[in-house]
Amino acid sequence: MDSLIDQFIHFLAVEKGLSRNTLESYQRDMVAYTTYLQDQGITRIEDSTRTQIIGYLLVLREKGRATATLSRNMASIRAFYQFLVRDKYIDKDPSIHLETPKIEKRLPKVLSIEEVERLLESPPVHHPAGLRDKAMLELLYATGIRVSELVNLDAADVNLDMGFVKCMGKGSKERIIPLGSVAVQMVRHYLSAGRPKLVKSTGDTALFLNHLGKQITRQGFWKIIKRYAQKANIRAEITPHTLRHSFATHLLENGADLRSVQEMLGHADISTTQIYTHVTRTRIKDIYAKTHPRA
């Protein structure tokens, strides 16, 4: 079955243009699923049935996996069987008509403007790594790009004179996002006084480099933002997406239209962006409850 998984991943990469992280997620899901099939004595994918799919999801549920994890696995399994039917490896798709577990929509955690300001002021700017960290945080909050997009930026992707950043999003879709003056100033400072001291080779094109002169990783940034959140005494839960969520919420709270925010975030469907309107309504209720004398 391993060769079928490899062909499936190749199909998703070439035909669908999915990102490396998404492809790795599909591969992990399918390796786990086919391992389960083999444990059940099924060595040929064409011998698998609805019963095995349901049994596998039940095993995941018994292990305490979240509904979102079950839903993602079901989506991976369904896509795998659709590929197998499409390329005539099997005649029938056993995943047809199986319901996907419903995910409870959880509102994204966002920081207050005051918390964001404390976070952005945390990095020290008297050494190269601090300049880099400050530039990364300012750019992330200024644009709302994904962390994966942030760490994959090349120096040439930022046009400071025109005030915009170019990034490659999901599905290899390129978009242009404006940069605020503070972010422009900070990135310019990093490029002149920080990056030259981090770069080890003229061939390194990545915008943000680690102490080895290599492109900083998502895991590296995760450690950075956690460290500065602690330093800023922010008790709210911080994730790599926190500044992206805060960017969208603060824009909508200050009158930005939903379509513009959708474009900047790179959402294919506006329904994905609409979650932030629920966040702003919830925050408005909280503010009202805390401040109105007769609330």
CSV table of C-alpha atoms in Angstrom, one decimal:
chain,number,residue,atom,x,y,z
A,1,MET,CA,0.0,0.0,0.0
A,2,ASP,CA,3.0,2.3,0.5
A,3,SER,CA,3.4,2.8,-3.3
A,4,LEU,CA,-0.3,3.8,-3.6
A,5,ILE,CA,0.2,6.4,-0.8
A,6,ASP,CA,3.3,7.7,-2.6
A,7,GLN,CA,1.3,8.1,-5.9
A,8,PHE,CA,-1.5,9.7,-4.0
A,9,ILE,CA,0.8,12.3,-2.4
A,10,HIS,CA,2.4,12.9,-5.8
A,11,PHE,CA,-1.0,13.5,-7.3
A,12,LEU,CA,-1.9,16.0,-4.5
A,13,ALA,CA,1.4,17.9,-5.0
A,14,VAL,CA,1.3,18.1,-8.8
A,15,GLU,CA,-2.5,18.3,-9.5
A,16,LYS,CA,-3.7,20.1,-6.4
A,17,GLY,CA,-0.6,22.2,-5.6
A,18,LEU,CA,-0.9,21.6,-1.9
A,19,SER,CA,1.7,22.9,0.5
A,20,ARG,CA,4.5,20.7,2.0
A,21,ASN,CA,2.8,20.8,5.5
A,22,THR,CA,-0.5,19.7,4.0
A,23,LEU,CA,1.1,16.9,2.1
A,24,GLU,CA,2.9,15.7,5.2
A,25,SER,CA,-0.4,15.7,7.0
A,26,TYR,CA,-2.1,13.6,4.3
A,27,GLN,CA,0.8,11.2,4.3
A,28,ARG,CA,0.7,10.7,8.1
A,29,ASP,CA,-3.0,10.1,8.0
A,30,MET,CA,-2.8,7.5,5.2
A,31,VAL,CA,0.2,5.7,6.7
A,32,ALA,CA,-1.7,5.4,10.0
A,33,TYR,CA,-4.9,4.2,8.3
A,34,THR,CA,-3.2,1.6,6.1
A,35,THR,CA,-1.2,0.3,9.1
A,36,TYR,CA,-4.6,-0.2,10.8
A,37,LEU,CA,-5.9,-2.1,7.8
A,38,GLN,CA,-2.8,-4.4,7.8
A,39,ASP,CA,-3.3,-5.0,11.5
A,40,GLN,CA,-6.9,-6.1,10.6
A,41,GLY,CA,-5.4,-8.6,8.1
A,42,ILE,CA,-6.2,-6.5,5.0
A,43,THR,CA,-3.2,-6.4,2.7
A,44,ARG,CA,-4.9,-5.1,-0.4
A,45,ILE,CA,-6.6,-1.7,-0.5
A,46,GLU,CA,-9.4,-3.1,-2.7
A,47,ASP,CA,-10.4,-5.4,0.1
A,48,SER,CA,-11.2,-2.6,2.5
A,49,THR,CA,-14.8,-1.6,3.2
A,50,ARG,CA,-16.9,0.9,5.0
A,51,THR,CA,-16.6,-1.3,8.1
A,52,GLN,CA,-12.8,-0.8,8.3
A,53,ILE,CA,-13.2,3.0,7.8
A,54,ILE,CA,-15.8,3.2,10.6
A,55,GLY,CA,-13.7,0.9,12.8
A,56,TYR,CA,-10.6,3.1,12.3
A,57,LEU,CA,-12.5,6.3,13.3
A,58,LEU,CA,-13.8,4.5,16.4
A,59,VAL,CA,-10.3,3.5,17.4
A,60,LEU,CA,-9.2,7.2,17.0
A,61,ARG,CA,-12.2,8.3,19.2
A,62,GLU,CA,-11.4,5.7,21.8
A,63,LYS,CA,-7.8,7.1,21.9
A,64,GLY,CA,-9.3,10.5,22.8
A,65,ARG,CA,-8.6,12.2,19.5
A,66,ALA,CA,-10.4,15.5,19.0
A,67,THR,CA,-13.4,15.8,16.6
A,68,ALA,CA,-11.2,18.0,14.4
A,69,THR,CA,-8.7,15.2,14.1
A,70,LEU,CA,-11.4,12.6,13.3
A,71,SER,CA,-12.8,15.0,10.6
A,72,ARG,CA,-9.4,15.6,9.1
A,73,ASN,CA,-8.7,11.8,8.9
A,74,MET,CA,-12.0,11.2,7.3
A,75,ALA,CA,-11.2,13.9,4.7
A,76,SER,CA,-7.8,12.3,4.0
A,77,ILE,CA,-9.4,8.8,3.7
A,78,ARG,CA,-12.1,10.1,1.4
A,79,ALA,CA,-9.6,11.9,-0.8
A,80,PHE,CA,-7.4,8.7,-1.0
A,81,TYR,CA,-10.3,6.5,-2.1
A,82,GLN,CA,-11.4,9.1,-4.7
A,83,PHE,CA,-7.9,9.1,-6.1
A,84,LEU,CA,-7.9,5.3,-6.2
A,85,VAL,CA,-11.2,5.2,-8.1
A,86,ARG,CA,-10.0,8.0,-10.4
A,87,ASP,CA,-6.9,6.0,-11.4
A,88,LYS,CA,-8.9,2.8,-11.6
A,89,TYR,CA,-7.1,1.0,-8.7
A,90,ILE,CA,-10.5,0.2,-7.2
A,91,ASP,CA,-14.0,0.0,-8.7
A,92,LYS,CA,-16.0,1.4,-5.8
A,93,ASP,CA,-15.4,4.1,-3.1
A,94,PRO,CA,-16.3,2.6,0.3
A,95,SER,CA,-16.1,6.1,1.9
A,96,ILE,CA,-19.2,7.4,-0.1
A,97,HIS,CA,-22.1,8.5,2.1
A,98,LEU,CA,-20.0,8.2,5.3
A,99,GLU,CA,-20.7,11.3,7.4
A,100,THR,CA,-17.8,13.5,8.5
A,101,PRO,CA,-17.8,14.1,12.3
A,102,LYS,CA,-19.1,17.6,12.9
A,103,ILE,CA,-16.5,20.0,14.3
A,104,GLU,CA,-17.5,22.4,17.1
A,105,LYS,CA,-16.5,25.8,15.8
A,106,ARG,CA,-14.2,27.4,18.4
A,107,LEU,CA,-13.5,31.1,18.2
A,108,PRO,CA,-9.9,31.9,17.7
A,109,LYS,CA,-8.0,33.4,20.6
A,110,VAL,CA,-7.0,37.0,20.0
A,111,LEU,CA,-4.9,39.5,22.0
A,112,SER,CA,-6.1,42.9,23.0
A,113,ILE,CA,-4.4,45.9,21.3
A,114,GLU,CA,-2.6,46.6,24.5
A,115,GLU,CA,-1.3,43.0,24.7
A,116,VAL,CA,-0.1,43.2,21.1
A,117,GLU,CA,1.8,46.4,21.8
A,118,ARG,CA,3.5,44.8,24.9
A,119,LEU,CA,4.4,41.8,22.8
A,120,LEU,CA,5.8,43.9,19.9
A,121,GLU,CA,7.9,45.9,22.3
A,122,SER,CA,9.5,42.9,24.0
A,123,PRO,CA,12.4,42.0,21.7
A,124,PRO,CA,15.6,43.9,22.4
A,125,VAL,CA,16.9,45.7,19.3
A,126,HIS,CA,20.5,46.1,20.3
A,127,HIS,CA,21.6,42.8,18.7
A,128,PRO,CA,20.9,41.0,15.4
A,129,ALA,CA,18.6,38.3,16.8
A,130,GLY,CA,16.5,40.9,18.6
A,131,LEU,CA,16.2,43.0,15.5
A,132,ARG,CA,15.1,39.9,13.6
A,133,ASP,CA,12.5,38.9,16.2
A,134,LYS,CA,11.1,42.5,16.3
A,135,ALA,CA,10.9,42.6,12.5
A,136,MET,CA,9.1,39.2,12.4
A,137,LEU,CA,6.5,40.1,15.0
A,138,GLU,CA,5.9,43.5,13.4
A,139,LEU,CA,5.5,42.1,9.9
A,140,LEU,CA,3.3,39.3,11.1
A,141,TYR,CA,0.9,41.7,12.9
A,142,ALA,CA,1.0,44.2,10.1
A,143,THR,CA,0.0,41.7,7.4
A,144,GLY,CA,-1.7,38.7,9.0
A,145,ILE,CA,0.2,36.2,6.9
A,146,ARG,CA,0.5,32.6,8.1
A,147,VAL,CA,3.6,31.7,10.0
A,148,SER,CA,4.6,29.2,7.3
A,149,GLU,CA,4.4,32.2,4.8
A,150,LEU,CA,6.4,34.4,7.1
A,151,VAL,CA,9.3,32.0,7.5
A,152,ASN,CA,9.3,31.2,3.7
A,153,LEU,CA,9.7,34.9,2.7
A,154,ASP,CA,12.8,35.8,0.7
A,155,ALA,CA,14.4,39.2,1.1
A,156,ALA,CA,13.3,40.0,-2.4
A,157,ASP,CA,9.6,39.5,-1.4
A,158,VAL,CA,9.5,42.6,0.6
A,159,ASN,CA,9.3,46.0,-1.2
A,160,LEU,CA,9.9,48.6,1.5
A,161,ASP,CA,9.8,51.6,-0.9
A,162,MET,CA,6.4,50.7,-2.1
A,163,GLY,CA,5.3,49.3,1.2
A,164,PHE,CA,4.1,45.8,0.4
A,165,VAL,CA,5.0,42.1,0.9
A,166,LYS,CA,4.5,39.4,-1.6
A,167,CYS,CA,3.8,35.9,-0.3
A,168,MET,CA,2.9,32.5,-1.6
A,169,GLY,CA,-0.1,31.0,0.2
A,170,LYS,CA,-2.0,27.8,0.1
A,171,GLY,CA,-2.4,26.2,-3.3
A,172,SER,CA,0.7,28.2,-4.5
A,173,LYS,CA,-1.5,31.3,-4.8
A,174,GLU,CA,0.5,34.5,-4.7
A,175,ARG,CA,-0.9,37.6,-3.0
A,176,ILE,CA,0.3,41.1,-2.3
A,177,ILE,CA,-0.3,42.7,1.2
A,178,PRO,CA,0.3,46.3,2.3
A,179,LEU,CA,2.9,47.0,5.0
A,180,GLY,CA,2.4,49.6,7.6
A,181,SER,CA,5.0,52.3,8.3
A,182,VAL,CA,6.1,50.8,11.6
A,183,ALA,CA,6.7,47.4,10.0
A,184,VAL,CA,8.5,49.0,7.0
A,185,GLN,CA,10.8,50.8,9.4
A,186,MET,CA,11.5,47.7,11.5
A,187,VAL,CA,12.2,45.4,8.5
A,188,ARG,CA,14.5,48.1,7.0
A,189,HIS,CA,16.4,48.3,10.3
A,190,TYR,CA,16.7,44.5,10.4
A,191,LEU,CA,18.0,44.4,6.8
A,192,SER,CA,20.6,47.0,7.4
A,193,ALA,CA,21.8,46.2,10.9
A,194,GLY,CA,20.6,42.6,11.7
A,195,ARG,CA,20.5,40.3,8.7
A,196,PRO,CA,24.0,41.1,7.5
A,197,LYS,CA,25.4,39.8,10.8
A,198,LEU,CA,23.3,36.6,10.6
A,199,VAL,CA,24.0,35.7,6.9
A,200,LYS,CA,26.7,33.1,6.4
A,201,SER,CA,26.6,32.8,2.6
A,202,THR,CA,25.6,35.2,-0.2
A,203,GLY,CA,23.5,32.4,-1.6
A,204,ASP,CA,21.1,32.6,1.4
A,205,THR,CA,18.0,34.4,0.1
A,206,ALA,CA,15.7,33.8,3.1
A,207,LEU,CA,14.5,37.1,4.8
A,208,PHE,CA,14.6,35.8,8.3
A,209,LEU,CA,17.7,33.7,9.3
A,210,ASN,CA,18.7,31.8,12.4
A,211,HIS,CA,22.1,31.9,14.2
A,212,LEU,CA,23.4,29.4,11.7
A,213,GLY,CA,22.5,31.6,8.8
A,214,LYS,CA,19.7,29.3,7.6
A,215,GLN,CA,16.0,30.1,7.1
A,216,ILE,CA,14.3,30.2,10.4
A,217,THR,CA,11.7,27.4,10.9
A,218,ARG,CA,8.1,27.4,12.1
A,219,GLN,CA,9.3,25.6,15.3
A,220,GLY,CA,11.9,28.3,15.8
A,221,PHE,CA,9.4,31.1,15.5
A,222,TRP,CA,7.0,29.2,17.9
A,223,LYS,CA,9.8,29.3,20.5
A,224,ILE,CA,10.4,33.0,19.8
A,225,ILE,CA,6.8,34.1,20.3
A,226,LYS,CA,6.3,32.0,23.4
A,227,ARG,CA,9.4,33.5,24.9
A,228,TYR,CA,8.3,37.1,24.3
A,229,ALA,CA,4.8,36.5,25.4
A,230,GLN,CA,6.1,35.3,28.7
A,231,LYS,CA,8.4,38.3,28.9
A,232,ALA,CA,5.4,40.6,28.1
A,233,ASN,CA,3.5,39.0,30.9
A,234,ILE,CA,0.7,37.9,28.5
A,235,ARG,CA,-1.4,35.2,30.2
A,236,ALA,CA,-3.6,34.5,27.2
A,237,GLU,CA,-2.8,31.3,25.3
A,238,ILE,CA,-0.3,32.1,22.5
A,239,THR,CA,-0.1,30.1,19.3
A,240,PRO,CA,1.8,30.8,16.0
A,241,HIS,CA,-1.5,32.0,14.6
A,242,THR,CA,-2.4,34.4,17.4
A,243,LEU,CA,-1.1,37.5,15.7
A,244,ARG,CA,-2.9,36.5,12.5
A,245,HIS,CA,-6.2,36.2,14.4
A,246,SER,CA,-5.5,39.5,16.2
A,247,PHE,CA,-4.7,41.2,12.9
A,248,ALA,CA,-8.0,40.2,11.4
A,249,THR,CA,-10.1,40.9,14.5
A,250,HIS,CA,-8.6,44.4,15.0
A,251,LEU,CA,-9.1,45.3,11.4
A,252,LEU,CA,-12.8,44.4,11.5
A,253,GLU,CA,-13.3,46.1,14.9
A,254,ASN,CA,-11.9,49.3,13.3
A,255,GLY,CA,-14.2,49.2,10.3
A,256,ALA,CA,-12.4,47.2,7.6
A,257,ASP,CA,-14.7,45.4,5.2
A,258,LEU,CA,-14.9,41.6,5.2
A,259,ARG,CA,-13.8,41.2,1.6
A,260,SER,CA,-10.6,43.2,2.1
A,261,VAL,CA,-9.7,41.2,5.2
A,262,GLN,CA,-10.5,37.9,3.2
A,263,GLU,CA,-8.1,39.1,0.5
A,264,MET,CA,-5.3,39.9,2.9
A,265,LEU,CA,-5.7,36.6,4.8
A,266,GLY,CA,-5.7,34.6,1.6
A,267,HIS,CA,-9.0,32.8,2.4
A,268,ALA,CA,-10.5,31.1,-0.6
A,269,ASP,CA,-14.0,31.2,0.9
A,270,ILE,CA,-15.3,34.2,2.7
A,271,SER,CA,-17.1,31.9,5.2
A,272,THR,CA,-13.7,31.2,6.7
A,273,THR,CA,-13.1,34.9,7.3
A,274,GLN,CA,-16.6,35.4,8.8
A,275,ILE,CA,-15.5,33.6,12.0
A,276,TYR,CA,-13.8,36.9,12.9
A,277,THR,CA,-17.1,38.8,12.8
A,278,HIS,CA,-18.3,36.4,15.6
A,279,VAL,CA,-15.1,37.2,17.5
A,280,THR,CA,-15.7,40.9,17.3
A,281,ARG,CA,-19.4,40.6,18.4
A,282,THR,CA,-18.3,38.5,21.4
A,283,ARG,CA,-15.6,41.1,22.3
A,284,ILE,CA,-18.1,43.9,22.0
A,285,LYS,CA,-20.5,42.1,24.4
A,286,ASP,CA,-17.6,41.6,26.9
A,287,ILE,CA,-16.7,45.3,26.7
A,288,TYR,CA,-20.4,46.3,27.1
A,289,ALA,CA,-20.8,44.0,30.1
A,290,LYS,CA,-17.7,45.3,31.8
A,291,THR,CA,-18.2,49.0,31.1
A,292,HIS,CA,-22.0,49.8,30.9
A,293,PRO,CA,-23.3,50.9,34.4
A,294,ARG,CA,-26.5,49.0,33.9
A,295,ALA,CA,-25.2,46.0,32.1
